[in-house]
Amino acid sequence: MEPAIKLMPGVSKWDIRQKVWDYMEENDLANFPRPVHHRIPNFKGAAQAAENLPNLQEFKNARIIKVNPDKPQENVRLLMLEARKTLLVPTPRLRTGLFNKIVPPPGASKEVLRVCSTAQLLDIPEELMDDHDLTVDYILTPTQVIKTDCKRSKPQGIIWSKVDSEMMEKIPILKSLQFREKKAGKDVTLRDERLVEKKERQRMSVVRKPSARGGSTAKIKTNPIEVTRNSEASEEEMESGCKVQLNAPSRVTAVYMGNIPQSLRVSELKIILRDHNALPLRLNWQGAQHRAFLDYKDEVTAEEAVTSLAGLSISGSMIRVELARSQRGNRSRSQTTEEPSKQLLV
C-alpha cells in the first residue's frame, strides 16, 4: 500500500510526527480531542479497527495484554475485559507505578499490537531506529490487518544508558527498579553519569611530547582551559598544580536556541535535547519569542551541546544554536586576560 505521506531524505522522527499530525488535521481524520498535535490522535474508525483484534490467534492465546490509556484505544480496553483477559494499563506518567492491573490471571503474551489509522502508516528510514524503539508485529486499521514480519529484536527491560537523573525524579518507580537490577549485578549507570565519567577521563588524560630544550612537556586537559607545564618542574609540583586546576569551580555557560517553532512545547524540547545528549542544568524557556537559553556547567559542556545540536531541524524550521552573546563576550575577555596564566614555566 502506498503511504499517504511522502518522506524526504534526512527526515527526523520529529518531522515524521509533525507531518502525520498535519495530514490528519488537514484531512479531518480525527475525532475529539482536537487538534491532534502533540498527542496520540483519536482517529476516525478506531472502534472499527479494534474489532479486528478478536480474530487474531495471538489475541486468543494471550492472557495478559497491555493497552495504552489513550482515547483511540478505548474500545480495545473494552474488548480485553469482555474477553476476560488481564488488562495492563500504564499509570499516568508512571508516577505511582508501571501499570494498573485489571482481572489478573497469570501468564503473558509477547505479541505487540498497534491500532492506528491508514494515514499513520509510513515506512520509517532504518537509520532512525534506535535500540529502545519497539517494533510491532501487527497493525490494525479500520479496513485491514497487517502482519509486519519485522525481524528487528525488541528491547528487553530498561535501557539505563537512555535514562537520566531528571527521568529518575519524575518517575519514582525507576529508583526501585534500578536498585533491584543493581543488586542483581546489572549495569545501571545512567546516561548523564556516563557523560560525567567520560568527561572526567578526558580531563585526567595526559599527553607528553618533547620540548625544544630536550625535556618533555606535559599537557593536562582540564575544564575549561588547558594548563601547560614544562617538565623541568618536579612531579610533586605538577601533580599539585593539576589538583588545584581540576578542583577549581567551573563557570555556568549559556547556549542560545533560536527560531523555535511556535507549536513546540517545552516538554518536547527536553525530549529532543535528551535524544541529542544535550540536557542542560537549567532551561530558560521563552516560547513566545521562539527561543530558549540552556545553562551548562562549563564552557566545554556547552560547546559539546552546540556541536551535538548543529543542523537541528524541528517541524521544518532550522534551529539556530550557538553560545549566548554574553558567553561569547566572556570567552573573548577571558582569552585576553587569562592567556598569560595558561602557561607556567618553572
mmCIF file with all atom_site columns, N, CA and C in Angstrom, residues 15 83 85-86 129 146 170 177 182 209 217 223 233 238 286 297 302 310 334 339:
data_model
loop_
_atom_site.group_PDB
_atom_site.id
_atom_site.type_symbol
_atom_site.label_atom_id
_atom_site.label_alt_id
_atom_site.label_comp_id
_atom_site.label_asym_id
_atom_site.label_entity_id
_atom_site.label_seq_id
_atom_site.pdbx_PDB_ins_code
_atom_site.Cartn_x
_atom_site.Cartn_y
_atom_site.Cartn_z
_atom_site.occupancy
_atom_site.B_iso_or_equiv
_atom_site.pdbx_formal_charge
_atom_site.auth_seq_id
_atom_site.auth_comp_id
_atom_site.auth_asym_id
_atom_site.auth_atom_id
_atom_site.pdbx_PDB_model_num
ATOM 1  N N  . ASP A 1 15  ? 10.090  15.279  12.597 1.00 0.00 ? 15  ASP A N  1
ATOM 2  C CA . ASP A 1 15  ? 9.479   15.704  11.328 1.00 0.00 ? 15  ASP A CA 1
ATOM 3  C C  . ASP A 1 15  ? 8.344   14.762  10.923 1.00 0.00 ? 15  ASP A C  1
ATOM 4  N N  . ALA A 1 83  ? -13.392 -10.185 26.967 1.00 0.00 ? 83  ALA A N  1
ATOM 5  C CA . ALA A 1 83  ? -12.787 -11.489 26.693 1.00 0.00 ? 83  ALA A CA 1
ATOM 6  C C  . ALA A 1 83  ? -12.141 -12.093 27.933 1.00 0.00 ? 83  ALA A C  1
ATOM 7  N N  . LYS A 1 85  ? -9.590  -11.093 29.634 1.00 0.00 ? 85  LYS A N  1
ATOM 8  C CA . LYS A 1 85  ? -8.139  -11.033 29.623 1.00 0.00 ? 85  LYS A CA 1
ATOM 9  C C  . LYS A 1 85  ? -7.658  -10.188 30.798 1.00 0.00 ? 85  LYS A C  1
ATOM 10 N N  . THR A 1 86  ? -6.414  -10.389 31.211 1.00 0.00 ? 86  THR A N  1
ATOM 11 C CA . THR A 1 86  ? -5.806  -9.488  32.181 1.00 0.00 ? 86  THR A CA 1
ATOM 12 C C  . THR A 1 86  ? -5.389  -8.228  31.439 1.00 0.00 ? 86  THR A C  1
ATOM 13 N N  . MET A 1 129 ? 15.858  4.254   13.565 1.00 0.00 ? 129 MET A N  1
ATOM 14 C CA . MET A 1 129 ? 15.528  3.290   14.608 1.00 0.00 ? 129 MET A CA 1
ATOM 15 C C  . MET A 1 129 ? 16.674  3.175   15.606 1.00 0.00 ? 129 MET A C  1
ATOM 16 N N  . ILE A 1 146 ? -2.589  -5.913  9.200  1.00 0.00 ? 146 ILE A N  1
ATOM 17 C CA . ILE A 1 146 ? -1.298  -6.047  8.533  1.00 0.00 ? 146 ILE A CA 1
ATOM 18 C C  . ILE A 1 146 ? -0.327  -6.778  9.448  1.00 0.00 ? 146 ILE A C  1
ATOM 19 N N  . LYS A 1 170 ? 11.211  12.204  37.962 1.00 0.00 ? 170 LYS A N  1
ATOM 20 C CA . LYS A 1 170 ? 9.834   12.289  37.501 1.00 0.00 ? 170 LYS A CA 1
ATOM 21 C C  . LYS A 1 170 ? 9.105   10.956  37.581 1.00 0.00 ? 170 LYS A C  1
ATOM 22 N N  . LEU A 1 177 ? 13.334  -0.033  40.620 1.00 0.00 ? 177 LEU A N  1
ATOM 23 C CA . LEU A 1 177 ? 13.798  -0.981  39.601 1.00 0.00 ? 177 LEU A CA 1
ATOM 24 C C  . LEU A 1 177 ? 15.313  -0.940  39.451 1.00 0.00 ? 177 LEU A C  1
ATOM 25 N N  . LYS A 1 182 ? 20.570  -3.372  40.087 1.00 0.00 ? 182 LYS A N  1
ATOM 26 C CA . LYS A 1 182 ? 21.936  -3.197  40.569 1.00 0.00 ? 182 LYS A CA 1
ATOM 27 C C  . LYS A 1 182 ? 22.307  -4.314  41.536 1.00 0.00 ? 182 LYS A C  1
ATOM 28 N N  . LYS A 1 209 ? 54.975  15.270  25.057 1.00 0.00 ? 209 LYS A N  1
ATOM 29 C CA . LYS A 1 209 ? 55.736  15.393  23.818 1.00 0.00 ? 209 LYS A CA 1
ATOM 30 C C  . LYS A 1 209 ? 57.037  16.132  24.127 1.00 0.00 ? 209 LYS A C  1
ATOM 31 N N  . THR A 1 217 ? 57.153  18.104  27.713 1.00 0.00 ? 217 THR A N  1
ATOM 32 C CA . THR A 1 217 ? 56.084  18.997  28.132 1.00 0.00 ? 217 THR A CA 1
ATOM 33 C C  . THR A 1 217 ? 54.838  18.184  28.387 1.00 0.00 ? 217 THR A C  1
ATOM 34 N N  . ASN A 1 223 ? 39.219  21.650  32.576 1.00 0.00 ? 223 ASN A N  1
ATOM 35 C CA . ASN A 1 223 ? 37.954  22.262  32.196 1.00 0.00 ? 223 ASN A CA 1
ATOM 36 C C  . ASN A 1 223 ? 37.814  23.598  32.903 1.00 0.00 ? 223 ASN A C  1
ATOM 37 N N  . ALA A 1 233 ? 59.831  21.159  35.984 1.00 0.00 ? 233 ALA A N  1
ATOM 38 C CA . ALA A 1 233 ? 59.202  21.228  37.295 1.00 0.00 ? 233 ALA A CA 1
ATOM 39 C C  . ALA A 1 233 ? 59.127  19.835  37.882 1.00 0.00 ? 233 ALA A C  1
ATOM 40 N N  . MET A 1 238 ? 53.894  19.400  39.697 1.00 0.00 ? 238 MET A N  1
ATOM 41 C CA . MET A 1 238 ? 52.936  19.218  38.603 1.00 0.00 ? 238 MET A CA 1
ATOM 42 C C  . MET A 1 238 ? 51.649  18.597  39.113 1.00 0.00 ? 238 MET A C  1
ATOM 43 N N  . GLN A 1 286 ? 11.534  30.565  26.482 1.00 0.00 ? 286 GLN A N  1
ATOM 44 C CA . GLN A 1 286 ? 10.914  31.803  26.038 1.00 0.00 ? 286 GLN A CA 1
ATOM 45 C C  . GLN A 1 286 ? 10.200  31.535  24.712 1.00 0.00 ? 286 GLN A C  1
ATOM 46 N N  . LYS A 1 297 ? 27.155  23.435  32.779 1.00 0.00 ? 297 LYS A N  1
ATOM 47 C CA . LYS A 1 297 ? 28.025  23.642  33.940 1.00 0.00 ? 297 LYS A CA 1
ATOM 48 C C  . LYS A 1 297 ? 29.337  24.337  33.590 1.00 0.00 ? 297 LYS A C  1
ATOM 49 N N  . ALA A 1 302 ? 29.045  23.179  27.215 1.00 0.00 ? 302 ALA A N  1
ATOM 50 C CA . ALA A 1 302 ? 28.181  23.987  26.357 1.00 0.00 ? 302 ALA A CA 1
ATOM 51 C C  . ALA A 1 302 ? 28.570  23.846  24.891 1.00 0.00 ? 302 ALA A C  1
ATOM 52 N N  . ALA A 1 310 ? 24.004  20.921  16.207 1.00 0.00 ? 310 ALA A N  1
ATOM 53 C CA . ALA A 1 310 ? 24.237  21.594  14.923 1.00 0.00 ? 310 ALA A CA 1
ATOM 54 C C  . ALA A 1 310 ? 23.388  20.946  13.825 1.00 0.00 ? 310 ALA A C  1
ATOM 55 N N  . SER A 1 334 ? 38.141  36.525  28.533 1.00 0.00 ? 334 SER A N  1
ATOM 56 C CA . SER A 1 334 ? 38.963  35.580  29.291 1.00 0.00 ? 334 SER A CA 1
ATOM 57 C C  . SER A 1 334 ? 40.186  35.178  28.509 1.00 0.00 ? 334 SER A C  1
ATOM 58 N N  . GLU A 1 339 ? 45.160  34.546  29.193 1.00 0.00 ? 339 GLU A N  1
ATOM 59 C CA . GLU A 1 339 ? 46.121  33.872  28.348 1.00 0.00 ? 339 GLU A CA 1
ATOM 60 C C  . GLU A 1 339 ? 47.484  33.695  29.003 1.00 0.00 ? 339 GLU A C  1
#
